[in-house]
Amino acid sequence: MNAAAAPLFRRLRTTAAGLAVAVAALAQAPAQAALSFTLEVVDPNGAAASFKDQIHSHVAAALFHWGQHIDASATVAVQFHVTDAVPRAAAASATSAWVGFDGSHHVYDQGLSHKLRTGVDANGAAPDVLMYFSPTYMSTELWFDSDPFARSAPVAAGRTDAVSIFIHEFGHALGYNGWGDLTTGALPAGYASTWDTLTRWDGQTLWFTGANAMQVYGGAVPLTAGNNFHVGNLYGAGSDLLTDIMNGVVMERGTRYHISALNVAMLTDLGLPMVAVVPEPAQWALLGSGLLMLGWLQRRRRELPLR
Ligand SMILES: [Zn+2]
């Protein structure tokens, strides 16, 4: 959106309060990660003005819950857009970072993942994570938790748990994203995300083949038919994954979803510094060996799709 064309464009900067909540979150947890954050809410029409506090608390909580599984510290710059351009919710890292050449593709990390992994912010002071939420979805479907850290109150039976959605959306920013075809995982010429390099299409199902994920799941992980960058299916392969917070089929109303061991394993496979006992995958050694020789001209950042 062009600010000049929208005179009522309103930005609510809540950076200081964001840090305060993040500090509070750290105080109550045996934190593995120090994921503090800044939050900018972009709500040009004030459509979600009454949700300002909930947006803040749920961003804080989602980062807190992921932070329990990530062995890194960072301040995550979140830009949250209230917009009718999406039917429900979508998010992505705002940029990507080149990490290597795998023999056939230049491989890119999610910008947020890269920041957590290396300490380097690929796009400097610009936001790390872009989130887009429909105001109608927020007001008529989501159930905002009065304590999104404890998550103990019953979720309203007829509503979707907002904390689950916020965690899910940050999952896309952390690793569940790329440029592969939604059904087959087929790639554009020459480049791939870390996720894309670990998917395999067998003509019927798209699978995630990271070593840690396969160890946790007991084999290749079935991704959602027609909805790559998610796990699970309504029928057949992956029908046992519908309770996973990163499932791409349905988020049941009245249901609270939690970060799973599979989510942690998948992000480990994607190179994130997760709190886990599983070993690093061998892929990164291969990528590293190619660093010096290949593709310097291909290293510009690439924009990621929203998920
Ligand atoms: Zn999703």
PDB file of C-alpha atoms and ligand atoms in Angstrom:
ATOM      1  CA  MET A   1       0.000   0.000   0.000  1.00  0.00           C
ATOM      2  CA  ASN A   2       1.176   3.456  -0.881  1.00  0.00           C
ATOM      3  CA  ALA A   3       1.053   5.742   2.119  1.00  0.00           C
ATOM      4  CA  ALA A   4       0.780   8.826  -0.066  1.00  0.00           C
ATOM      5  CA  ALA A   5      -2.409   7.471  -1.611  1.00  0.00           C
ATOM      6  CA  ALA A   6      -3.964   6.713   1.748  1.00  0.00           C
ATOM      7  CA  PRO A   7      -4.249   9.908   3.785  1.00  0.00           C
ATOM      8  CA  LEU A   8      -5.819   8.077   6.709  1.00  0.00           C
ATOM      9  CA  PHE A   9      -2.929   5.649   6.838  1.00  0.00           C
ATOM     10  CA  ARG A  10      -2.340   5.028  10.480  1.00  0.00           C
ATOM     11  CA  ARG A  11       0.583   3.346  12.062  1.00  0.00           C
ATOM     12  CA  LEU A  12       0.538   2.407  15.695  1.00  0.00           C
ATOM     13  CA  ARG A  13       3.998   2.101  16.987  1.00  0.00           C
ATOM     14  CA  THR A  14       4.065  -0.006  20.104  1.00  0.00           C
ATOM     15  CA  THR A  15       7.719  -0.789  20.230  1.00  0.00           C
ATOM     16  CA  ALA A  16       8.335   0.073  23.830  1.00  0.00           C
ATOM     17  CA  ALA A  17       5.311  -1.835  25.044  1.00  0.00           C
ATOM     18  CA  GLY A  18       6.375  -4.776  22.899  1.00  0.00           C
ATOM     19  CA  LEU A  19       9.688  -4.942  24.600  1.00  0.00           C
ATOM     20  CA  ALA A  20       7.995  -4.722  27.978  1.00  0.00           C
ATOM     21  CA  VAL A  21       5.804  -7.715  27.238  1.00  0.00           C
ATOM     22  CA  ALA A  22       8.750  -9.626  25.885  1.00  0.00           C
ATOM     23  CA  VAL A  23      10.665  -8.963  29.062  1.00  0.00           C
ATOM     24  CA  ALA A  24       7.685 -10.150  31.079  1.00  0.00           C
ATOM     25  CA  ALA A  25       7.588 -13.286  28.965  1.00  0.00           C
ATOM     26  CA  LEU A  26      11.217 -13.957  29.636  1.00  0.00           C
ATOM     27  CA  ALA A  27      10.727 -13.504  33.329  1.00  0.00           C
ATOM     28  CA  GLN A  28       8.144 -16.247  33.561  1.00  0.00           C
ATOM     29  CA  ALA A  29       9.945 -18.853  31.518  1.00  0.00           C
ATOM     30  CA  PRO A  30      13.092 -20.932  31.750  1.00  0.00           C
ATOM     31  CA  ALA A  31      13.687 -19.422  28.331  1.00  0.00           C
ATOM     32  CA  GLN A  32      15.892 -21.108  25.773  1.00  0.00           C
ATOM     33  CA  ALA A  33      15.696 -18.097  23.520  1.00  0.00           C
ATOM     34  CA  ALA A  34      15.529 -14.418  24.194  1.00  0.00           C
ATOM     35  CA  LEU A  35      13.092 -13.508  21.467  1.00  0.00           C
ATOM     36  CA  SER A  36      12.177  -9.931  22.138  1.00  0.00           C
ATOM     37  CA  PHE A  37      10.314  -8.028  19.495  1.00  0.00           C
ATOM     38  CA  THR A  38       9.116  -4.757  18.117  1.00  0.00           C
ATOM     39  CA  LEU A  39       5.615  -4.485  16.715  1.00  0.00           C
ATOM     40  CA  GLU A  40       4.224  -2.064  14.194  1.00  0.00           C
ATOM     41  CA  VAL A  41       0.492  -2.397  13.549  1.00  0.00           C
ATOM     42  CA  VAL A  42      -0.566  -1.074  10.150  1.00  0.00           C
ATOM     43  CA  ASP A  43      -4.306  -0.551  10.287  1.00  0.00           C
ATOM     44  CA  PRO A  44      -5.174   2.119   7.717  1.00  0.00           C
ATOM     45  CA  ASN A  45      -8.896   2.174   8.473  1.00  0.00           C
ATOM     46  CA  GLY A  46      -8.736   1.459  12.172  1.00  0.00           C
ATOM     47  CA  ALA A  47     -10.655  -1.756  11.462  1.00  0.00           C
ATOM     48  CA  ALA A  48      -8.916  -3.593  14.269  1.00  0.00           C
ATOM     49  CA  ALA A  49      -8.432  -0.704  16.654  1.00  0.00           C
ATOM     50  CA  SER A  50     -10.257  -2.620  19.387  1.00  0.00           C
ATOM     51  CA  PHE A  51      -7.852  -5.543  18.972  1.00  0.00           C
ATOM     52  CA  LYS A  52      -4.691  -3.539  19.491  1.00  0.00           C
ATOM     53  CA  ASP A  53      -3.908  -5.126  22.859  1.00  0.00           C
ATOM     54  CA  GLN A  54      -4.738  -8.639  21.660  1.00  0.00           C
ATOM     55  CA  ILE A  55      -2.538  -8.306  18.585  1.00  0.00           C
ATOM     56  CA  HIS A  56       0.281  -7.265  20.848  1.00  0.00           C
ATOM     57  CA  SER A  57      -0.197  -9.998  23.421  1.00  0.00           C
ATOM     58  CA  HIS A  58      -0.593 -12.714  20.805  1.00  0.00           C
ATOM     59  CA  VAL A  59       2.524 -11.716  18.877  1.00  0.00           C
ATOM     60  CA  ALA A  60       4.375 -11.736  22.191  1.00  0.00           C
ATOM     61  CA  ALA A  61       2.970 -15.134  23.134  1.00  0.00           C
ATOM     62  CA  ALA A  62       3.624 -16.741  19.764  1.00  0.00           C
ATOM     63  CA  LEU A  63       7.273 -15.681  19.934  1.00  0.00           C
ATOM     64  CA  PHE A  64       7.420 -16.797  23.549  1.00  0.00           C
ATOM     65  CA  HIS A  65       6.129 -20.269  22.689  1.00  0.00           C
ATOM     66  CA  TRP A  66       8.505 -20.665  19.729  1.00  0.00           C
ATOM     67  CA  GLY A  67      11.278 -19.292  21.920  1.00  0.00           C
ATOM     68  CA  GLN A  68      10.951 -22.289  24.213  1.00  0.00           C
ATOM     69  CA  HIS A  69      12.309 -24.386  21.364  1.00  0.00           C
ATOM     70  CA  ILE A  70      14.916 -22.094  19.822  1.00  0.00           C
ATOM     71  CA  ASP A  71      18.469 -21.697  21.083  1.00  0.00           C
ATOM     72  CA  ALA A  72      19.135 -18.146  19.929  1.00  0.00           C
ATOM     73  CA  SER A  73      18.496 -14.587  20.896  1.00  0.00           C
ATOM     74  CA  ALA A  74      17.157 -11.823  18.704  1.00  0.00           C
ATOM     75  CA  THR A  75      14.837  -8.877  18.532  1.00  0.00           C
ATOM     76  CA  VAL A  76      12.235  -9.710  15.916  1.00  0.00           C
ATOM     77  CA  ALA A  77      10.754  -6.763  14.044  1.00  0.00           C
ATOM     78  CA  VAL A  78       7.123  -7.603  13.281  1.00  0.00           C
ATOM     79  CA  GLN A  79       4.942  -5.579  10.937  1.00  0.00           C
ATOM     80  CA  PHE A  80       1.296  -6.549  11.359  1.00  0.00           C
ATOM     81  CA  HIS A  81      -1.149  -5.487   8.649  1.00  0.00           C
ATOM     82  CA  VAL A  82      -4.897  -5.386   9.186  1.00  0.00           C
ATOM     83  CA  THR A  83      -6.344  -5.879   5.725  1.00  0.00           C
ATOM     84  CA  ASP A  84      -9.208  -7.371   3.763  1.00  0.00           C
ATOM     85  CA  ALA A  85      -6.697  -8.510   1.151  1.00  0.00           C
ATOM     86  CA  VAL A  86      -6.453 -11.879   2.897  1.00  0.00           C
ATOM     87  CA  PRO A  87      -9.476 -14.021   3.807  1.00  0.00           C
ATOM     88  CA  ARG A  88      -8.040 -15.072   7.164  1.00  0.00           C
ATOM     89  CA  ALA A  89      -4.361 -14.735   8.037  1.00  0.00           C
ATOM     90  CA  ALA A  90      -1.025 -14.954   6.242  1.00  0.00           C
ATOM     91  CA  ALA A  91       2.590 -14.310   7.113  1.00  0.00           C
ATOM     92  CA  ALA A  92       6.145 -14.685   5.911  1.00  0.00           C
ATOM     93  CA  SER A  93       9.631 -13.541   6.578  1.00  0.00           C
ATOM     94  CA  ALA A  94      10.016 -10.207   4.849  1.00  0.00           C
ATOM     95  CA  THR A  95      13.056 -11.382   2.950  1.00  0.00           C
ATOM     96  CA  SER A  96      15.369 -14.306   2.417  1.00  0.00           C
ATOM     97  CA  ALA A  97      19.101 -14.817   2.616  1.00  0.00           C
ATOM     98  CA  TRP A  98      21.342 -16.830   0.344  1.00  0.00           C
ATOM     99  CA  VAL A  99      22.954 -19.719   2.177  1.00  0.00           C
ATOM    100  CA  GLY A 100      24.533 -21.908  -0.473  1.00  0.00           C
ATOM    101  CA  PHE A 101      24.371 -23.918  -3.674  1.00  0.00           C
ATOM    102  CA  ASP A 102      23.223 -27.523  -3.434  1.00  0.00           C
ATOM    103  CA  GLY A 103      24.473 -28.611  -6.833  1.00  0.00           C
ATOM    104  CA  SER A 104      21.377 -27.569  -8.729  1.00  0.00           C
ATOM    105  CA  HIS A 105      19.795 -24.684  -6.842  1.00  0.00           C
ATOM    106  CA  HIS A 106      20.859 -21.585  -5.023  1.00  0.00           C
ATOM    107  CA  VAL A 107      19.367 -22.067  -1.582  1.00  0.00           C
ATOM    108  CA  TYR A 108      17.788 -19.331   0.483  1.00  0.00           C
ATOM    109  CA  ASP A 109      16.956 -19.202   4.167  1.00  0.00           C
ATOM    110  CA  GLN A 110      13.918 -17.406   5.591  1.00  0.00           C
ATOM    111  CA  GLY A 111      15.072 -13.991   6.764  1.00  0.00           C
ATOM    112  CA  LEU A 112      13.951 -14.650  10.337  1.00  0.00           C
ATOM    113  CA  SER A 113      15.639 -18.038  10.377  1.00  0.00           C
ATOM    114  CA  HIS A 114      18.821 -16.485   9.026  1.00  0.00           C
ATOM    115  CA  LYS A 115      18.765 -13.857  11.749  1.00  0.00           C
ATOM    116  CA  LEU A 116      18.329 -16.482  14.466  1.00  0.00           C
ATOM    117  CA  ARG A 117      20.925 -18.771  12.949  1.00  0.00           C
ATOM    118  CA  THR A 118      23.645 -16.246  12.173  1.00  0.00           C
ATOM    119  CA  GLY A 119      22.797 -13.076  14.047  1.00  0.00           C
ATOM    120  CA  VAL A 120      22.822 -11.249  10.725  1.00  0.00           C
ATOM    121  CA  ASP A 121      19.707  -9.315   9.741  1.00  0.00           C
ATOM    122  CA  ALA A 122      19.398  -9.743   5.981  1.00  0.00           C
ATOM    123  CA  ASN A 123      17.415  -6.559   5.488  1.00  0.00           C
ATOM    124  CA  GLY A 124      18.747  -4.358   8.260  1.00  0.00           C
ATOM    125  CA  ALA A 125      16.216  -2.165  10.008  1.00  0.00           C
ATOM    126  CA  ALA A 126      13.289  -3.242   7.816  1.00  0.00           C
ATOM    127  CA  PRO A 127      10.741  -5.656   9.347  1.00  0.00           C
ATOM    128  CA  ASP A 128      11.742  -9.295   9.751  1.00  0.00           C
ATOM    129  CA  VAL A 129       8.215 -10.690   9.664  1.00  0.00           C
ATOM    130  CA  LEU A 130       5.165  -9.491   7.744  1.00  0.00           C
ATOM    131  CA  MET A 131       1.771 -10.589   9.043  1.00  0.00           C
ATOM    132  CA  TYR A 132      -1.592  -9.931   7.379  1.00  0.00           C
ATOM    133  CA  PHE A 133      -4.861 -10.502   9.220  1.00  0.00           C
ATOM    134  CA  SER A 134      -8.411  -9.886   8.047  1.00  0.00           C
ATOM    135  CA  PRO A 135     -10.345  -7.703  10.503  1.00  0.00           C
ATOM    136  CA  THR A 136     -13.466  -9.772   9.866  1.00  0.00           C
ATOM    137  CA  TYR A 137     -11.577 -12.961  10.663  1.00  0.00           C
ATOM    138  CA  MET A 138     -10.323 -11.366  13.853  1.00  0.00           C
ATOM    139  CA  SER A 139     -13.731 -10.120  14.991  1.00  0.00           C
ATOM    140  CA  THR A 140     -15.985 -13.011  13.942  1.00  0.00           C
ATOM    141  CA  GLU A 141     -13.810 -16.122  14.049  1.00  0.00           C
ATOM    142  CA  LEU A 142     -10.790 -15.820  16.300  1.00  0.00           C
ATOM    143  CA  TRP A 143     -10.890 -16.335  20.037  1.00  0.00           C
ATOM    144  CA  PHE A 144      -8.254 -14.180  21.710  1.00  0.00           C
ATOM    145  CA  ASP A 145      -6.841 -15.692  24.867  1.00  0.00           C
ATOM    146  CA  SER A 146      -6.873 -13.511  27.979  1.00  0.00           C
ATOM    147  CA  ASP A 147      -3.597 -15.200  28.949  1.00  0.00           C
ATOM    148  CA  PRO A 148      -1.924 -16.313  25.719  1.00  0.00           C
ATOM    149  CA  PHE A 149       1.192 -17.384  27.657  1.00  0.00           C
ATOM    150  CA  ALA A 150      -0.497 -19.763  30.095  1.00  0.00           C
ATOM    151  CA  ARG A 151      -3.140 -20.900  27.601  1.00  0.00           C
ATOM    152  CA  SER A 152      -5.333 -22.462  30.272  1.00  0.00           C
ATOM    153  CA  ALA A 153      -8.823 -21.019  29.776  1.00  0.00           C
ATOM    154  CA  PRO A 154     -11.191 -23.117  27.658  1.00  0.00           C
ATOM    155  CA  VAL A 155     -11.203 -22.032  24.017  1.00  0.00           C
ATOM    156  CA  ALA A 156     -14.668 -20.846  22.985  1.00  0.00           C
ATOM    157  CA  ALA A 157     -16.362 -23.785  21.303  1.00  0.00           C
ATOM    158  CA  GLY A 158     -17.451 -21.851  18.241  1.00  0.00           C
ATOM    159  CA  ARG A 159     -14.225 -19.975  17.655  1.00  0.00           C
ATOM    160  CA  THR A 160     -10.691 -20.625  16.399  1.00  0.00           C
ATOM    161  CA  ASP A 161      -7.924 -20.213  18.959  1.00  0.00           C
ATOM    162  CA  ALA A 162      -5.963 -17.103  17.993  1.00  0.00           C
ATOM    163  CA  VAL A 163      -2.742 -18.155  19.739  1.00  0.00           C
ATOM    164  CA  SER A 164      -2.687 -21.287  17.586  1.00  0.00           C
ATOM    165  CA  ILE A 165      -3.071 -19.149  14.480  1.00  0.00           C
ATOM    166  CA  PHE A 166      -0.349 -16.707  15.508  1.00  0.00           C
ATOM    167  CA  ILE A 167       2.047 -19.580  16.271  1.00  0.00           C
ATOM    168  CA  HIS A 168       1.165 -21.173  12.924  1.00  0.00           C
ATOM    169  CA  GLU A 169       1.864 -17.951  11.049  1.00  0.00           C
ATOM    170  CA  PHE A 170       5.237 -17.498  12.731  1.00  0.00           C
ATOM    171  CA  GLY A 171       5.971 -21.086  11.682  1.00  0.00           C
ATOM    172  CA  HIS A 172       5.817 -19.918   8.080  1.00  0.00           C
ATOM    173  CA  ALA A 173       8.162 -17.036   8.836  1.00  0.00           C
ATOM    174  CA  LEU A 174      10.591 -19.422  10.547  1.00  0.00           C
ATOM    175  CA  GLY A 175      10.797 -22.098   7.913  1.00  0.00           C
ATOM    176  CA  TYR A 176       7.588 -23.416   6.387  1.00  0.00           C
ATOM    177  CA  ASN A 177       7.914 -21.444   3.163  1.00  0.00           C
ATOM    178  CA  GLY A 178       9.516 -21.400  -0.235  1.00  0.00           C
ATOM    179  CA  TRP A 179       8.842 -21.208  -3.948  1.00  0.00           C
ATOM    180  CA  GLY A 180       7.867 -24.792  -4.703  1.00  0.00           C
ATOM    181  CA  ASP A 181       4.607 -25.571  -6.460  1.00  0.00           C
ATOM    182  CA  LEU A 182       1.757 -25.991  -3.977  1.00  0.00           C
ATOM    183  CA  THR A 183       1.028 -29.514  -5.228  1.00  0.00           C
ATOM    184  CA  THR A 184       4.219 -30.970  -6.675  1.00  0.00           C
ATOM    185  CA  GLY A 185       6.900 -28.830  -5.074  1.00  0.00           C
ATOM    186  CA  ALA A 186       8.300 -28.145  -8.570  1.00  0.00           C
ATOM    187  CA  LEU A 187      10.716 -25.239  -8.451  1.00  0.00           C
ATOM    188  CA  PRO A 188      11.402 -22.185 -10.516  1.00  0.00           C
ATOM    189  CA  ALA A 189      14.702 -22.366 -12.331  1.00  0.00           C
ATOM    190  CA  GLY A 190      17.768 -22.275 -10.228  1.00  0.00           C
ATOM    191  CA  TYR A 191      16.673 -21.360  -6.738  1.00  0.00           C
ATOM    192  CA  ALA A 192      14.976 -22.904  -3.729  1.00  0.00           C
ATOM    193  CA  SER A 193      14.263 -22.334  -0.071  1.00  0.00           C
ATOM    194  CA  THR A 194      15.730 -24.553   2.587  1.00  0.00           C
ATOM    195  CA  TRP A 195      12.253 -26.128   2.781  1.00  0.00           C
ATOM    196  CA  ASP A 196      12.087 -26.693  -0.969  1.00  0.00           C
ATOM    197  CA  THR A 197      15.342 -28.625  -0.964  1.00  0.00           C
ATOM    198  CA  LEU A 198      13.845 -31.136   1.472  1.00  0.00           C
ATOM    199  CA  THR A 199      10.625 -31.938  -0.403  1.00  0.00           C
ATOM    200  CA  ARG A 200      10.097 -34.842  -2.790  1.00  0.00           C
ATOM    201  CA  TRP A 201       7.140 -35.463  -5.105  1.00  0.00           C
ATOM    202  CA  ASP A 202       6.393 -39.090  -5.886  1.00  0.00           C
ATOM    203  CA  GLY A 203       3.678 -38.384  -8.442  1.00  0.00           C
ATOM    204  CA  GLN A 204       0.940 -38.530  -5.834  1.00  0.00           C
ATOM    205  CA  THR A 205       2.126 -37.013  -2.576  1.00  0.00           C
ATOM    206  CA  LEU A 206       4.640 -34.343  -1.660  1.00  0.00           C
ATOM    207  CA  TRP A 207       6.922 -35.437   1.176  1.00  0.00           C
ATOM    208  CA  PHE A 208       9.271 -33.644   3.548  1.00  0.00           C
ATOM    209  CA  THR A 209      12.473 -35.645   3.797  1.00  0.00           C
ATOM    210  CA  GLY A 210      14.559 -33.903   6.456  1.00  0.00           C
ATOM    211  CA  ALA A 211      16.469 -36.444   8.531  1.00  0.00           C
ATOM    212  CA  ASN A 212      15.278 -35.183  11.923  1.00  0.00           C
ATOM    213  CA  ALA A 213      11.668 -34.999  10.823  1.00  0.00           C
ATOM    214  CA  MET A 214      11.815 -38.508   9.402  1.00  0.00           C
ATOM    215  CA  GLN A 215      13.255 -39.749  12.648  1.00  0.00           C
ATOM    216  CA  VAL A 216      10.453 -38.164  14.689  1.00  0.00           C
ATOM    217  CA  TYR A 217       7.655 -39.128  12.320  1.00  0.00           C
ATOM    218  CA  GLY A 218       8.986 -42.529  11.394  1.00  0.00           C
ATOM    219  CA  GLY A 219       9.481 -41.795   7.711  1.00  0.00           C
ATOM    220  CA  ALA A 220       9.036 -39.029   5.169  1.00  0.00           C
ATOM    221  CA  VAL A 221       6.434 -36.528   6.333  1.00  0.00           C
ATOM    222  CA  PRO A 222       3.362 -36.161   4.101  1.00  0.00           C
ATOM    223  CA  LEU A 223       2.687 -32.547   3.144  1.00  0.00           C
ATOM    224  CA  THR A 224      -0.777 -31.191   2.493  1.00  0.00           C
ATOM    225  CA  ALA A 225      -2.095 -31.905  -0.997  1.00  0.00           C
ATOM    226  CA  GLY A 226      -2.277 -28.640  -2.888  1.00  0.00           C
ATOM    227  CA  ASN A 227      -1.047 -26.729   0.151  1.00  0.00           C
ATOM    228  CA  ASN A 228       2.714 -27.189   0.283  1.00  0.00           C
ATOM    229  CA  PHE A 229       4.454 -25.678   3.319  1.00  0.00           C
ATOM    230  CA  HIS A 230       2.006 -27.484   5.614  1.00  0.00           C
ATOM    231  CA  VAL A 231       1.762 -31.047   6.912  1.00  0.00           C
ATOM    232  CA  GLY A 232      -1.084 -33.531   6.944  1.00  0.00           C
ATOM    233  CA  ASN A 233      -4.076 -34.519   4.853  1.00  0.00           C
ATOM    234  CA  LEU A 234      -7.743 -35.205   5.420  1.00  0.00           C
ATOM    235  CA  TYR A 235      -7.427 -38.726   4.040  1.00  0.00           C
ATOM    236  CA  GLY A 236      -4.600 -41.115   3.369  1.00  0.00           C
ATOM    237  CA  ALA A 237      -0.991 -40.171   3.963  1.00  0.00           C
ATOM    238  CA  GLY A 238      -0.800 -37.622   6.745  1.00  0.00           C
ATOM    239  CA  SER A 239      -4.310 -38.095   8.128  1.00  0.00           C
ATOM    240  CA  ASP A 240      -2.570 -38.611  11.473  1.00  0.00           C
ATOM    241  CA  LEU A 241      -1.202 -35.055  11.310  1.00  0.00           C
ATOM    242  CA  LEU A 242      -4.451 -33.095  11.427  1.00  0.00           C
ATOM    243  CA  THR A 243      -3.769 -32.194  15.050  1.00  0.00           C
ATOM    244  CA  ASP A 244      -0.434 -30.606  14.128  1.00  0.00           C
ATOM    245  CA  ILE A 245      -0.335 -26.836  14.452  1.00  0.00           C
ATOM    246  CA  MET A 246       1.282 -26.608  11.003  1.00  0.00           C
ATOM    247  CA  ASN A 247      -1.364 -28.746   9.324  1.00  0.00           C
ATOM    248  CA  GLY A 248      -2.721 -27.309   6.111  1.00  0.00           C
ATOM    249  CA  VAL A 249      -6.224 -28.738   6.230  1.00  0.00           C
ATOM    250  CA  VAL A 250      -8.177 -27.246   9.113  1.00  0.00           C
ATOM    251  CA  MET A 251      -7.808 -25.534  12.440  1.00  0.00           C
ATOM    252  CA  GLU A 252     -10.701 -26.898  14.463  1.00  0.00           C
ATOM    253  CA  ARG A 253     -12.762 -24.471  16.478  1.00  0.00           C
ATOM    254  CA  GLY A 254     -12.629 -24.787  20.236  1.00  0.00           C
ATOM    255  CA  THR A 255      -9.217 -26.428  19.958  1.00  0.00           C
ATOM    256  CA  ARG A 256      -5.830 -25.365  21.217  1.00  0.00           C
ATOM    257  CA  TYR A 257      -2.836 -26.432  19.090  1.00  0.00           C
ATOM    258  CA  HIS A 258       0.726 -26.685  20.379  1.00  0.00           C
ATOM    259  CA  ILE A 259       4.186 -26.727  18.821  1.00  0.00           C
ATOM    260  CA  SER A 260       4.995 -30.378  18.208  1.00  0.00           C
ATOM    261  CA  ALA A 261       8.163 -32.440  18.301  1.00  0.00           C
ATOM    262  CA  LEU A 262       7.706 -32.762  14.556  1.00  0.00           C
ATOM    263  CA  ASN A 263       7.675 -28.977  14.126  1.00  0.00           C
ATOM    264  CA  VAL A 264      10.904 -28.736  16.105  1.00  0.00           C
ATOM    265  CA  ALA A 265      12.500 -31.522  14.070  1.00  0.00           C
ATOM    266  CA  MET A 266      11.462 -29.927  10.771  1.00  0.00           C
ATOM    267  CA  LEU A 267      12.924 -26.565  11.763  1.00  0.00           C
ATOM    268  CA  THR A 268      16.097 -28.363  12.850  1.00  0.00           C
ATOM    269  CA  ASP A 269      16.273 -29.849   9.367  1.00  0.00           C
ATOM    270  CA  LEU A 270      15.876 -26.344   7.970  1.00  0.00           C
ATOM    271  CA  GLY A 271      18.968 -25.253   9.854  1.00  0.00           C
ATOM    272  CA  LEU A 272      17.420 -23.398  12.772  1.00  0.00           C
ATOM    273  CA  PRO A 273      19.192 -23.598  16.122  1.00  0.00           C
ATOM    274  CA  MET A 274      16.471 -25.577  17.836  1.00  0.00           C
ATOM    275  CA  VAL A 275      16.595 -26.942  21.339  1.00  0.00           C
ATOM    276  CA  ALA A 276      16.747 -30.606  20.474  1.00  0.00           C
ATOM    277  CA  VAL A 277      18.910 -33.631  21.055  1.00  0.00           C
ATOM    278  CA  VAL A 278      18.930 -34.702  17.429  1.00  0.00           C
ATOM    279  CA  PRO A 279      22.080 -34.184  15.342  1.00  0.00           C
ATOM    280  CA  GLU A 280      22.505 -31.599  12.631  1.00  0.00           C
ATOM    281  CA  PRO A 281      21.614 -32.903   9.181  1.00  0.00           C
ATOM    282  CA  ALA A 282      24.439 -33.654   6.799  1.00  0.00           C
ATOM    283  CA  GLN A 283      22.982 -31.327   4.171  1.00  0.00           C
ATOM    284  CA  TRP A 284      24.620 -28.294   5.692  1.00  0.00           C
ATOM    285  CA  ALA A 285      28.078 -29.712   5.327  1.00  0.00           C
ATOM    286  CA  LEU A 286      27.377 -30.196   1.636  1.00  0.00           C
ATOM    287  CA  LEU A 287      26.063 -26.690   1.281  1.00  0.00           C
ATOM    288  CA  GLY A 288      29.047 -25.290   3.066  1.00  0.00           C
ATOM    289  CA  SER A 289      31.479 -27.013   0.772  1.00  0.00           C
ATOM    290  CA  GLY A 290      29.995 -25.207  -2.188  1.00  0.00           C
ATOM    291  CA  LEU A 291      30.061 -21.779  -0.685  1.00  0.00           C
ATOM    292  CA  LEU A 292      33.405 -20.650  -1.970  1.00  0.00           C
ATOM    293  CA  MET A 293      33.043 -21.745  -5.531  1.00  0.00           C
ATOM    294  CA  LEU A 294      29.574 -21.067  -6.739  1.00  0.00           C
ATOM    295  CA  GLY A 295      26.995 -18.469  -7.382  1.00  0.00           C
ATOM    296  CA  TRP A 296      28.253 -15.222  -5.975  1.00  0.00           C
ATOM    297  CA  LEU A 297      26.137 -13.321  -8.428  1.00  0.00           C
ATOM    298  CA  GLN A 298      23.003 -15.162  -7.358  1.00  0.00           C
ATOM    299  CA  ARG A 299      23.138 -14.062  -3.773  1.00  0.00           C
ATOM    300  CA  ARG A 300      20.658 -11.230  -3.892  1.00  0.00           C
ATOM    301  CA  ARG A 301      17.723 -11.638  -1.582  1.00  0.00           C
ATOM    302  CA  ARG A 302      14.460 -12.977  -2.953  1.00  0.00           C
ATOM    303  CA  GLU A 303      10.985 -12.038  -1.878  1.00  0.00           C
ATOM    304  CA  LEU A 304       8.996 -14.802  -0.242  1.00  0.00           C
ATOM    305  CA  PRO A 305       5.309 -15.561  -0.787  1.00  0.00           C
ATOM    306  CA  LEU A 306       2.906 -15.114   2.089  1.00  0.00           C
ATOM    307  CA  ARG A 307       1.488 -18.280   3.621  1.00  0.00           C
TER     308      ARG A 307
HETATM  309 ZN    ZN B   1      -0.376 -21.874   6.941  1.00  0.00          ZN
END
